[in-house]
Amino acid sequence: MKLMNDLNYYIKEAFVSFFRGGLMSFTSITTITISLAIFGMILIFSMNLKEFAGILESQVDVTIYLVEDYSEDKLQELKDFIIDIPEIQSSVFVSKAEALEKLRKELNEEDFLLNALETNPLPDSIELKIKSSLSVHDIIKKLRSKFLIIDDIFYGQEIVEKVNRFTQVLRIMGTILVVLLGLASMFIVSNTIKLTVYARREEIEIMKLVGATNSFIRWPFIFEGILQGAFGGVMAIIIIMITYPQIIDNLKSMLPFMPFVSRKADLFLLYGKLLFSGVFLGVIGSLISVRKFLDV
Amino acid sequence: MIQMYNMSKVYSNGVRALDNLSIEIERGDFVFLIGSSGAGKSTFLKMIFREELPTEGHVIIDGRNIERLSDSKVPYLRRNIGVVFQDFKLLKSKTVYENVAFAMRVIGMKGSIVDRQTKNVLDMVGLLHKARMYPEQISGGEQQRVCIARALVNDPGILLTDEPTGNLDPDISKDIMNMLKKINLRGTTVIMATHDKNIVDTMRERVVVLKEGRIIKDTERGLYSYEVNE
Ligand SMILES: Nc1ncnc2c1ncn2[C@@H]1O[C@H](COP(=O)(O)OP(=O)(O)OP(=O)(O)O)[C@@H](O)[C@H]1O
Ligand SMILES: [Mg+2]
């Protein structure tokens, strides 16, 4: 009962002060909104890259292209070697004729392109399925050094690594940007609260003199920070809710292979993160100025 | 009980406002604190509700040494002390009613109790009909009474009043004094700094005379007089 009564007081005071704050509250919220919207966009971008990498990674298939001329013995040697590797789940030999047939099927209507060819340009190949993507590197290295009949080896992992490296760089830059934006937001929140504290210094003095506890004096200011943070968070969420589907629409035709993330669960998690970050910024911002300027 | 032992207060600017002062005030006492301007009356009161800390000596309230009180305990000390400030300290942005209710609200009292008790004390100081007005819309004497109402609203064990009748006309100050006496008879210790000779001489309570921060006279049923030898 007592707690509810106090809580009621804190929240009411916070709202009053928030609206009295007017322009400052508005500036504070705008900064938080911009910071969080950028933070959200970065999260979405890396979420999509991760999804993309995941799809590539799930295709850990390795294709070994063979040289033009080789002896059956050498091929058998390679096949035997492959069978002995425990990490390899299965292997299938695909002749150049079969490969051409497969390509024809994939192209279906447009196979006139192939009809123009006089000879089959595709090499023979062996398609491997590997149990775990971790061992792929070693296997490929071994194969390359041992067998001269191997012309080239193609595997999705390579691209995955490139994407991962890119994601890494993006994450570092994103973190730096987000930290800077976060600090700026905190600074502005704390500044807003500082002004509120200043505007209400008489009231605070009297509160102290009649025996209000320090925490009782602090809470309304902390709630005000929370209010600003939550408000900013909600605005950022709205911005992303509106812009993200449009971005997907515009990019889908340009990047048809890109699997844009639009699962509800993922997006809700993202919104949760943004709201939480907003509240966090608000709390820290107000704590800073309450500690520094309230002197209670 | 309020006890002070060899207590001195030196402000940061070097002014020695209280000088090696010792006194005991029993629970339920009524004490007038008199002395010329700058004698240290307000400072004396500030020592009791720990707005200022003693530079030397001790202030003990109900057995607790208040300079050893941790910051988090100070609010609870103050809840038992009502203060009528010399400069009122009313909030301009709040109505008379809100100014009084505020003092209850900020120590966490529930709304229904706050409302009842606030109206009760406003009625006691005769200002219930001006509850909705703002401090700037009422006279100085009325503001003083709001301040008294606020000091009484939490039903304190100790009431400190710094010239509570300074701006009041004789009739109203008589009413206020009757009210303070009534509160005192219910067991509240009342300490009142004043320059009002009339009041002191009619009430015949304990009179403590301060001069340059020292107690120069302490009489049981005293009169308003600065002189050491009457
Ligand atoms: N906050 C302060 N800082 C420095 N000096 C102060 C402070 N408050 C009071 N003083 C000084 O301490 C002395 C006692 O002041 P105090 O206010 O206690 O006097 P007083 O008896 O209440 O006077 P008055 O009757 O005019 O209200 C004065 O010399 C005053 O200038
Ligand atoms: Mg004074």
Coordinates of C-alpha atoms and ligand atoms in Angstrom, one line a residue:
Chain A
M1 CA 0.0 0.0 0.0
K2 CA 2.7 2.4 1.1
L3 CA 4.8 1.5 -2.0
M4 CA 1.9 2.0 -4.3
N5 CA 1.2 5.3 -2.7
D6 CA 4.8 6.4 -3.1
L7 CA 5.0 5.1 -6.7
N8 CA 1.9 7.0 -7.6
Y9 CA 3.5 10.1 -6.2
Y10 CA 6.8 9.6 -8.1
I11 CA 5.1 8.9 -11.4
K12 CA 2.8 11.9 -11.1
E13 CA 5.7 14.2 -10.2
A14 CA 7.7 12.8 -13.1
F15 CA 4.9 13.5 -15.6
V16 CA 4.3 17.0 -14.3
S17 CA 8.0 17.8 -14.5
F18 CA 8.3 16.1 -17.9
F19 CA 5.6 18.3 -19.4
R20 CA 6.8 21.4 -17.6
G21 CA 10.2 20.7 -19.1
G22 CA 8.7 21.4 -22.6
L23 CA 11.5 22.1 -25.1
M24 CA 14.2 20.4 -23.0
S25 CA 12.2 17.2 -22.7
F26 CA 11.6 17.4 -26.4
T27 CA 15.3 17.8 -27.2
S28 CA 16.1 15.0 -24.9
I29 CA 13.6 12.6 -26.5
T30 CA 14.6 13.6 -30.1
T31 CA 18.2 12.8 -29.3
I32 CA 17.3 9.4 -27.8
T33 CA 15.0 8.7 -30.7
I34 CA 17.7 9.4 -33.3
S35 CA 20.3 7.4 -31.4
L36 CA 18.1 4.4 -30.9
A37 CA 16.8 4.5 -34.5
I38 CA 20.4 4.4 -35.8
F39 CA 21.2 1.7 -33.3
G40 CA 18.1 -0.2 -34.5
M41 CA 19.2 0.1 -38.1
I42 CA 22.6 -1.3 -37.3
L43 CA 21.1 -4.2 -35.5
I44 CA 18.8 -4.9 -38.4
F45 CA 21.7 -4.7 -40.9
S46 CA 23.8 -7.1 -38.9
M47 CA 20.8 -9.4 -38.3
N48 CA 20.4 -9.6 -42.1
L49 CA 24.1 -10.3 -42.7
K50 CA 24.0 -13.0 -40.1
E51 CA 21.0 -14.6 -41.7
F52 CA 22.8 -14.4 -45.1
A53 CA 25.9 -16.0 -43.7
G54 CA 23.8 -18.6 -42.0
I55 CA 22.2 -19.7 -45.3
L56 CA 25.6 -19.8 -47.0
E57 CA 27.0 -21.7 -44.1
S58 CA 24.3 -24.4 -44.2
Q59 CA 25.5 -25.1 -47.7
V60 CA 28.8 -26.5 -46.6
D61 CA 28.9 -28.5 -49.8
V62 CA 32.3 -28.6 -51.5
T63 CA 32.7 -29.0 -55.2
I64 CA 36.0 -30.4 -56.5
Y65 CA 36.6 -29.6 -60.1
L66 CA 39.0 -31.9 -61.9
V67 CA 41.5 -31.1 -64.5
E68 CA 40.7 -31.8 -68.2
D69 CA 42.8 -35.0 -68.6
Y70 CA 43.4 -37.5 -65.8
S71 CA 43.8 -41.2 -65.5
E72 CA 41.2 -43.4 -63.9
D73 CA 43.8 -44.6 -61.4
K74 CA 44.4 -41.1 -60.1
L75 CA 40.6 -40.6 -59.8
Q76 CA 40.2 -43.8 -57.9
E77 CA 43.1 -42.8 -55.6
L78 CA 41.2 -39.5 -54.9
K79 CA 37.9 -41.3 -54.3
D80 CA 39.6 -43.8 -51.9
F81 CA 41.2 -41.0 -50.0
I82 CA 37.9 -39.2 -49.7
I83 CA 36.1 -42.2 -48.4
D84 CA 38.6 -42.5 -45.6
I85 CA 38.0 -39.0 -44.3
P86 CA 35.4 -39.4 -41.4
E87 CA 34.2 -35.8 -41.6
I88 CA 32.9 -36.3 -45.1
Q89 CA 29.3 -37.5 -45.1
S90 CA 29.0 -38.4 -48.8
S91 CA 30.6 -37.9 -52.1
V92 CA 29.1 -38.1 -55.6
F93 CA 31.0 -38.1 -58.9
V94 CA 29.4 -35.8 -61.5
S95 CA 30.6 -36.2 -65.0
K96 CA 30.9 -33.3 -67.3
A97 CA 27.9 -34.6 -69.3
E98 CA 25.8 -34.8 -66.1
A99 CA 26.9 -31.3 -65.1
L100 CA 25.8 -29.9 -68.4
E101 CA 22.4 -31.7 -68.1
K102 CA 22.0 -30.2 -64.6
L103 CA 22.8 -26.8 -65.9
R104 CA 20.3 -27.2 -68.7
K105 CA 17.6 -28.0 -66.2
E106 CA 18.5 -25.0 -64.1
L107 CA 18.4 -22.7 -67.0
N108 CA 15.3 -24.4 -68.4
E109 CA 13.8 -21.9 -70.9
E110 CA 17.1 -20.2 -71.6
D111 CA 19.0 -23.3 -72.6
F112 CA 19.5 -21.9 -76.1
L113 CA 22.6 -20.3 -74.5
L114 CA 24.0 -23.8 -74.2
N115 CA 22.9 -25.0 -77.6
A116 CA 25.3 -22.4 -79.1
L117 CA 28.2 -24.2 -77.5
E118 CA 30.1 -26.8 -79.6
T119 CA 31.9 -28.5 -76.8
N120 CA 31.0 -29.0 -73.2
P121 CA 33.0 -26.4 -71.2
L122 CA 32.2 -28.0 -67.8
P123 CA 34.8 -30.2 -66.1
D124 CA 34.1 -33.4 -64.3
S125 CA 33.6 -32.9 -60.6
I126 CA 33.1 -34.5 -57.2
E127 CA 30.5 -33.0 -54.9
L128 CA 31.1 -33.5 -51.2
K129 CA 28.8 -33.1 -48.2
I130 CA 30.7 -32.3 -45.1
K131 CA 29.4 -33.0 -41.6
S132 CA 30.7 -29.9 -39.9
S133 CA 31.9 -26.7 -41.4
L134 CA 34.8 -26.5 -39.0
S135 CA 36.9 -29.2 -40.7
V136 CA 36.3 -27.9 -44.2
H137 CA 39.6 -25.9 -44.2
D138 CA 41.9 -28.7 -43.3
I139 CA 40.3 -31.1 -45.7
I140 CA 40.5 -28.7 -48.6
K141 CA 44.2 -28.0 -47.8
K142 CA 45.0 -31.6 -47.7
L143 CA 43.2 -32.4 -51.0
R144 CA 44.8 -29.5 -52.8
S145 CA 48.4 -30.4 -51.8
K146 CA 48.0 -34.2 -52.5
F147 CA 46.1 -34.5 -55.8
L148 CA 47.3 -32.9 -59.0
I149 CA 44.2 -33.9 -60.8
I150 CA 42.3 -31.3 -58.8
D151 CA 41.9 -28.1 -60.8
D152 CA 40.0 -26.1 -58.3
I153 CA 37.8 -26.4 -55.2
F154 CA 34.8 -24.3 -54.6
Y155 CA 33.0 -24.0 -51.3
G156 CA 30.5 -21.7 -49.6
Q157 CA 32.6 -21.3 -46.6
E158 CA 34.9 -18.9 -48.3
I159 CA 32.1 -16.5 -48.9
V160 CA 30.8 -17.1 -45.4
E161 CA 34.2 -16.0 -44.1
K162 CA 34.2 -12.9 -46.2
V163 CA 30.7 -12.0 -44.9
N164 CA 31.8 -12.8 -41.4
R165 CA 34.8 -10.5 -41.7
F166 CA 32.6 -7.8 -43.0
T167 CA 30.1 -8.3 -40.2
Q168 CA 33.0 -8.0 -37.7
V169 CA 34.1 -4.7 -39.1
L170 CA 30.6 -3.5 -39.2
R171 CA 30.0 -4.6 -35.6
I172 CA 33.1 -2.7 -34.4
M173 CA 32.2 0.5 -36.3
G174 CA 28.6 0.1 -35.2
T175 CA 29.5 -0.3 -31.6
I176 CA 31.7 2.8 -31.7
L177 CA 28.9 4.8 -33.3
V178 CA 26.3 3.4 -30.9
V179 CA 28.5 4.1 -27.8
L180 CA 29.0 7.7 -29.0
L181 CA 25.4 8.2 -29.6
G182 CA 24.5 6.7 -26.3
L183 CA 26.9 9.0 -24.5
A184 CA 25.4 12.0 -26.3
S185 CA 21.9 10.9 -25.3
M186 CA 22.9 10.3 -21.7
F187 CA 24.5 13.7 -21.6
I188 CA 21.4 15.4 -22.9
V189 CA 19.1 13.5 -20.6
S190 CA 21.3 14.3 -17.6
N191 CA 21.4 18.0 -18.7
T192 CA 17.6 18.1 -18.9
I193 CA 17.2 16.5 -15.5
K194 CA 19.8 18.9 -14.1
L195 CA 17.6 21.8 -15.3
T196 CA 14.6 20.2 -13.7
V197 CA 16.5 19.8 -10.4
Y198 CA 17.6 23.4 -10.6
A199 CA 14.1 24.6 -11.3
R200 CA 12.8 22.7 -8.3
R201 CA 15.6 23.4 -5.9
E202 CA 13.3 25.3 -3.4
E203 CA 10.9 22.5 -3.4
I204 CA 13.8 20.0 -2.8
E205 CA 15.1 22.1 0.0
I206 CA 11.7 22.1 1.7
M207 CA 11.3 18.4 1.2
K208 CA 14.6 17.9 3.0
L209 CA 13.6 20.2 5.8
V210 CA 10.3 18.5 6.5
G211 CA 12.0 15.1 6.5
A212 CA 11.6 13.5 3.1
T213 CA 14.1 10.7 2.6
N214 CA 16.8 11.1 -0.1
S215 CA 15.4 8.3 -2.1
F216 CA 12.0 9.8 -2.0
I217 CA 13.4 13.0 -3.4
R218 CA 15.4 11.2 -6.1
W219 CA 12.8 8.8 -7.5
P220 CA 10.6 11.4 -9.4
F221 CA 13.7 12.5 -11.2
I222 CA 14.7 9.0 -12.1
F223 CA 11.2 8.3 -13.3
E224 CA 11.4 11.4 -15.4
G225 CA 14.6 10.0 -17.0
I226 CA 12.8 6.7 -17.6
L227 CA 9.9 8.5 -19.1
Q228 CA 12.2 10.3 -21.6
G229 CA 14.1 7.1 -22.4
A230 CA 11.0 5.1 -22.9
F231 CA 9.4 7.8 -25.1
G232 CA 12.5 7.9 -27.2
G233 CA 12.6 4.2 -27.5
V234 CA 9.0 4.0 -28.6
M235 CA 9.6 6.7 -31.2
A236 CA 12.6 4.8 -32.6
I237 CA 10.5 1.6 -32.8
I238 CA 7.8 3.5 -34.7
I239 CA 10.4 4.8 -37.1
I240 CA 11.8 1.4 -37.8
M241 CA 8.3 -0.2 -38.1
I242 CA 7.5 2.3 -40.8
T243 CA 10.8 2.4 -42.7
Y244 CA 12.1 -1.1 -42.6
P245 CA 9.3 -2.7 -44.7
Q246 CA 9.8 0.0 -47.2
I247 CA 13.6 -0.6 -47.4
I248 CA 12.9 -4.3 -47.9
D249 CA 10.5 -3.5 -50.7
N250 CA 13.0 -1.3 -52.5
L251 CA 15.9 -3.7 -52.1
K252 CA 14.2 -7.0 -52.8
S253 CA 14.2 -6.5 -56.5
M254 CA 17.9 -5.4 -56.5
L255 CA 19.1 -8.2 -54.2
P256 CA 16.9 -11.2 -54.9
F257 CA 19.2 -13.6 -53.2
M258 CA 19.2 -11.7 -50.0
P259 CA 17.0 -13.3 -47.3
F260 CA 15.6 -10.2 -45.6
V261 CA 14.6 -10.9 -42.0
S262 CA 11.1 -10.1 -41.3
R263 CA 10.1 -12.7 -38.7
K264 CA 7.8 -11.2 -36.1
A265 CA 9.8 -12.8 -33.2
D266 CA 13.1 -11.3 -34.4
L267 CA 11.5 -7.9 -34.8
F268 CA 9.9 -8.0 -31.4
L269 CA 13.2 -8.9 -29.9
L270 CA 14.7 -5.9 -31.6
Y271 CA 12.0 -3.6 -30.4
G272 CA 12.5 -5.0 -26.9
K273 CA 16.2 -4.2 -27.1
L274 CA 15.5 -0.6 -28.3
L275 CA 13.0 0.1 -25.5
F276 CA 15.3 -1.4 -22.9
S277 CA 18.2 0.7 -24.2
G278 CA 16.0 3.8 -24.1
V279 CA 15.0 3.2 -20.5
F280 CA 18.7 2.4 -19.7
L281 CA 19.9 5.7 -21.2
G282 CA 17.2 7.6 -19.3
V283 CA 18.0 6.0 -16.0
I284 CA 21.7 6.5 -16.3
G285 CA 21.3 10.0 -17.5
S286 CA 19.1 11.0 -14.6
L287 CA 21.2 9.2 -12.1
I288 CA 24.2 11.1 -13.2
S289 CA 22.6 14.5 -12.6
V290 CA 20.7 13.5 -9.5
R291 CA 24.0 12.3 -7.9
K292 CA 25.8 15.4 -9.0
F293 CA 23.3 18.1 -8.5
L294 CA 20.7 17.0 -6.0
D295 CA 23.2 16.7 -3.2
V296 CA 21.0 14.4 -1.2
Chain B
M1 CA 14.5 16.0 25.7
I2 CA 16.9 18.4 24.0
Q3 CA 20.4 18.7 25.4
M4 CA 23.3 20.9 24.3
Y5 CA 26.7 20.6 25.8
N6 CA 29.5 23.2 25.3
M7 CA 28.2 23.7 21.9
S8 CA 29.7 26.2 19.5
K9 CA 28.8 27.1 15.9
V10 CA 31.3 28.8 13.7
Y11 CA 30.1 29.5 10.2
S12 CA 32.4 29.0 7.3
N13 CA 32.9 32.8 7.0
G14 CA 34.4 32.7 10.6
V15 CA 31.3 34.2 12.4
R16 CA 30.9 32.5 15.8
A17 CA 27.1 32.4 16.0
L18 CA 26.9 30.3 19.1
D19 CA 29.6 30.2 21.7
N20 CA 30.2 27.4 24.2
L21 CA 26.5 27.0 25.0
S22 CA 24.9 24.4 27.3
I23 CA 21.2 23.9 27.9
E24 CA 18.6 21.3 28.7
I25 CA 15.0 21.5 27.5
E26 CA 12.6 18.9 28.9
R27 CA 10.0 17.3 26.8
G28 CA 6.8 19.4 27.0
D29 CA 8.7 22.6 27.8
F30 CA 7.6 25.9 26.4
V31 CA 10.7 28.1 25.8
F32 CA 11.0 31.7 24.5
L33 CA 14.3 32.5 22.9
I34 CA 15.0 36.2 23.0
G35 CA 18.0 38.4 22.2
S36 CA 18.9 41.2 19.9
S37 CA 19.2 40.7 16.1
G38 CA 22.2 38.5 15.3
A39 CA 22.4 37.0 18.8
G40 CA 22.1 33.5 17.4
K41 CA 18.5 32.6 17.8
S42 CA 17.9 31.2 14.3
T43 CA 21.2 29.4 14.5
F44 CA 20.2 27.8 17.8
L45 CA 17.0 26.5 16.2
K46 CA 18.9 25.2 13.2
M47 CA 21.2 23.2 15.4
I48 CA 18.2 21.3 16.7
F49 CA 16.8 20.1 13.4
R50 CA 20.3 19.6 12.0
E51 CA 20.2 22.2 9.3
E52 CA 23.6 23.1 10.7
L53 CA 26.1 20.9 12.6
P54 CA 27.9 22.1 15.7
T55 CA 31.5 23.0 15.3
E56 CA 32.3 22.0 18.9
G57 CA 30.3 20.3 21.6
H58 CA 27.2 18.1 21.3
V59 CA 23.5 18.3 20.5
I60 CA 21.5 15.4 21.9
I61 CA 17.8 14.9 21.1
D62 CA 15.9 12.1 22.9
G63 CA 19.2 10.5 23.8
R64 CA 20.6 10.6 20.3
N65 CA 23.7 12.5 19.5
I66 CA 22.6 14.2 16.3
E67 CA 26.0 15.0 14.9
R68 CA 26.7 11.3 14.8
L69 CA 23.4 10.6 13.0
S70 CA 24.0 9.2 9.5
D71 CA 22.7 11.2 6.6
S72 CA 20.0 8.6 5.9
K73 CA 18.6 8.9 9.5
V74 CA 18.3 12.7 9.4
P75 CA 14.9 12.7 7.6
Y76 CA 13.5 10.7 10.5
L77 CA 14.8 13.1 13.0
R78 CA 13.2 16.0 11.1
R79 CA 9.8 14.3 10.9
N80 CA 9.5 14.7 14.6
I81 CA 10.4 18.4 14.4
G82 CA 8.0 21.0 13.0
V83 CA 9.7 24.3 11.9
V84 CA 8.1 27.7 11.3
F85 CA 10.8 29.4 9.3
Q86 CA 11.7 33.1 9.7
D87 CA 11.4 33.4 5.9
F88 CA 8.4 31.1 5.6
K89 CA 9.8 28.9 2.8
L90 CA 6.5 28.5 1.1
L91 CA 6.3 27.3 -2.5
K92 CA 4.9 30.0 -4.8
S93 CA 3.7 27.5 -7.3
K94 CA 1.6 25.6 -4.8
T95 CA -1.6 26.7 -3.2
V96 CA -2.0 27.1 0.5
Y97 CA -3.5 23.7 0.7
E98 CA -0.8 22.1 -1.4
N99 CA 2.0 23.7 0.6
V100 CA 0.7 22.1 3.8
A101 CA -0.3 18.8 2.2
F102 CA 3.2 18.6 0.6
A103 CA 4.9 18.3 3.9
M104 CA 2.8 15.2 4.6
R105 CA 3.0 13.8 1.1
V106 CA 6.7 13.8 0.9
I107 CA 7.1 11.7 4.0
G108 CA 5.0 9.1 2.3
M109 CA 1.5 9.6 3.9
K110 CA -1.5 8.3 2.1
G111 CA -3.8 10.7 0.3
S112 CA -6.9 10.3 2.4
I113 CA -5.0 11.0 5.7
V114 CA -3.2 13.9 4.1
D115 CA -6.5 15.5 3.1
R116 CA -8.1 15.1 6.4
Q117 CA -5.1 16.3 8.4
T118 CA -4.3 19.2 6.1
K119 CA -7.9 20.6 6.4
N120 CA -7.7 20.0 10.1
V121 CA -4.6 22.2 10.6
L122 CA -5.7 24.9 8.1
D123 CA -8.9 25.1 10.1
M124 CA -6.8 25.4 13.3
V125 CA -4.9 28.5 12.0
G126 CA -8.1 29.9 10.6
L127 CA -7.2 29.6 6.9
L128 CA -9.4 26.9 5.6
H129 CA -11.3 29.4 3.5
K130 CA -8.1 30.4 1.7
A131 CA -6.9 26.9 1.0
R132 CA -7.1 27.4 -2.8
M133 CA -5.1 30.6 -2.9
Y134 CA -1.5 31.0 -3.7
P135 CA 1.0 32.5 -1.2
E136 CA 1.3 35.7 -3.2
Q137 CA -2.5 36.2 -3.0
I138 CA -2.5 36.3 0.8
S139 CA -1.1 38.7 3.4
G140 CA 2.2 38.2 5.2
G141 CA 0.5 37.3 8.4
E142 CA -1.6 34.7 6.6
Q143 CA 1.6 33.3 5.0
Q144 CA 3.0 32.9 8.4
R145 CA 0.0 31.0 9.6
V146 CA 0.3 28.7 6.5
C147 CA 3.8 28.1 7.7
I148 CA 2.6 27.2 11.2
A149 CA 0.0 24.9 9.7
R150 CA 2.7 23.1 7.7
A151 CA 4.9 22.8 10.8
L152 CA 2.0 21.2 12.7
V153 CA 0.6 18.9 10.1
N154 CA 2.9 16.0 10.9
D155 CA 2.0 16.3 14.6
P156 CA 5.7 16.8 15.7
G157 CA 7.1 16.2 19.1
I158 CA 9.1 19.4 18.9
L159 CA 7.9 22.6 17.4
L160 CA 10.5 25.3 16.5
T161 CA 9.2 28.7 15.6
D162 CA 11.3 31.5 14.4
E163 CA 9.4 34.7 15.1
P164 CA 6.0 33.3 14.2
T165 CA 4.1 36.4 15.3
G166 CA 6.3 38.9 13.6
N167 CA 3.8 39.9 11.0
L168 CA 0.7 39.3 12.9
D169 CA -1.7 41.8 14.4
P170 CA -2.2 41.6 18.1
D171 CA -5.5 39.7 17.9
I172 CA -4.3 37.1 15.6
S173 CA -1.0 36.7 17.4
K174 CA -3.0 36.1 20.6
D175 CA -5.0 33.3 18.8
I176 CA -1.8 31.8 17.5
M177 CA -0.2 31.8 21.0
N178 CA -3.3 30.2 22.4
M179 CA -3.0 27.5 19.7
L180 CA 0.7 27.0 20.4
K181 CA -0.1 26.7 24.1
K182 CA -2.8 24.1 23.4
I183 CA -0.3 22.1 21.3
N184 CA 2.3 22.4 24.1
L185 CA -0.2 21.1 26.7
R186 CA -0.7 18.0 24.5
G187 CA 3.0 17.3 25.1
T188 CA 4.8 19.0 22.3
T189 CA 8.0 20.9 23.1
V190 CA 7.7 24.4 21.8
I191 CA 10.7 26.6 21.3
M192 CA 10.0 30.1 20.0
A193 CA 12.5 32.8 18.9
T194 CA 10.8 36.1 19.2
H195 CA 11.2 39.9 19.6
D196 CA 7.6 40.3 20.8
K197 CA 7.7 41.6 24.4
N198 CA 3.9 41.6 24.8
I199 CA 3.6 37.9 24.1
V200 CA 6.5 36.9 26.3
D201 CA 5.2 39.0 29.2
T202 CA 1.7 37.6 29.0
M203 CA 2.7 33.9 28.6
R204 CA 5.1 33.8 31.5
E205 CA 7.0 30.7 30.2
R206 CA 10.7 29.8 30.4
V207 CA 12.7 32.6 28.8
V208 CA 16.3 32.1 27.5
V209 CA 18.2 35.2 26.6
L210 CA 21.0 34.9 24.0
K211 CA 23.7 37.5 23.6
E212 CA 26.5 37.1 21.1
G213 CA 25.9 33.4 20.9
R214 CA 25.9 32.9 24.7
I215 CA 23.1 32.2 27.1
I216 CA 23.2 35.1 29.5
K217 CA 19.9 34.4 31.3
D218 CA 17.5 31.5 31.7
T219 CA 14.4 32.1 33.8
E220 CA 11.6 29.7 34.7
R221 CA 8.6 32.1 34.4
G222 CA 10.5 34.9 32.8
L223 CA 9.7 38.3 31.4
Y224 CA 11.0 40.0 28.2
S225 CA 14.3 41.6 29.3
Y226 CA 17.8 41.5 28.0
E227 CA 19.3 42.7 31.3
V228 CA 21.3 40.2 33.3
N229 CA 20.3 41.8 36.6
E230 CA 16.7 42.8 36.7
Ligands
LIG1 N1 24.6 30.8 7.0 C1 25.3 31.7 7.6 N2 26.6 31.9 7.2 C2 27.4 32.8 7.9 N3 27.0 33.5 8.9 C3 25.7 33.4 9.4 C4 24.8 32.4 8.7 N4 23.7 32.5 9.4 C5 23.8 33.4 10.4 N5 25.0 33.9 10.4 C6 25.6 34.9 11.3 O1 25.5 34.3 12.6 C7 25.0 35.3 13.6 C8 23.8 34.8 14.2 O2 22.7 34.8 13.3 P1 21.3 34.3 13.6 O3 20.5 34.3 12.3 O4 21.3 33.1 14.4 O5 20.7 35.5 14.5 P2 19.3 35.8 15.0 O6 19.4 35.9 16.5 O7 18.3 34.8 14.5 O8 18.9 37.2 14.5 P3 17.5 37.8 14.0 O9 16.8 38.2 15.2 O10 17.9 39.0 13.2 O11 16.8 36.8 13.2 C9 24.9 36.6 12.8 O12 26.1 37.3 13.0 C10 24.8 36.2 11.4 O13 25.3 37.1 10.5
MG2 MG 16.7 34.8 13.2

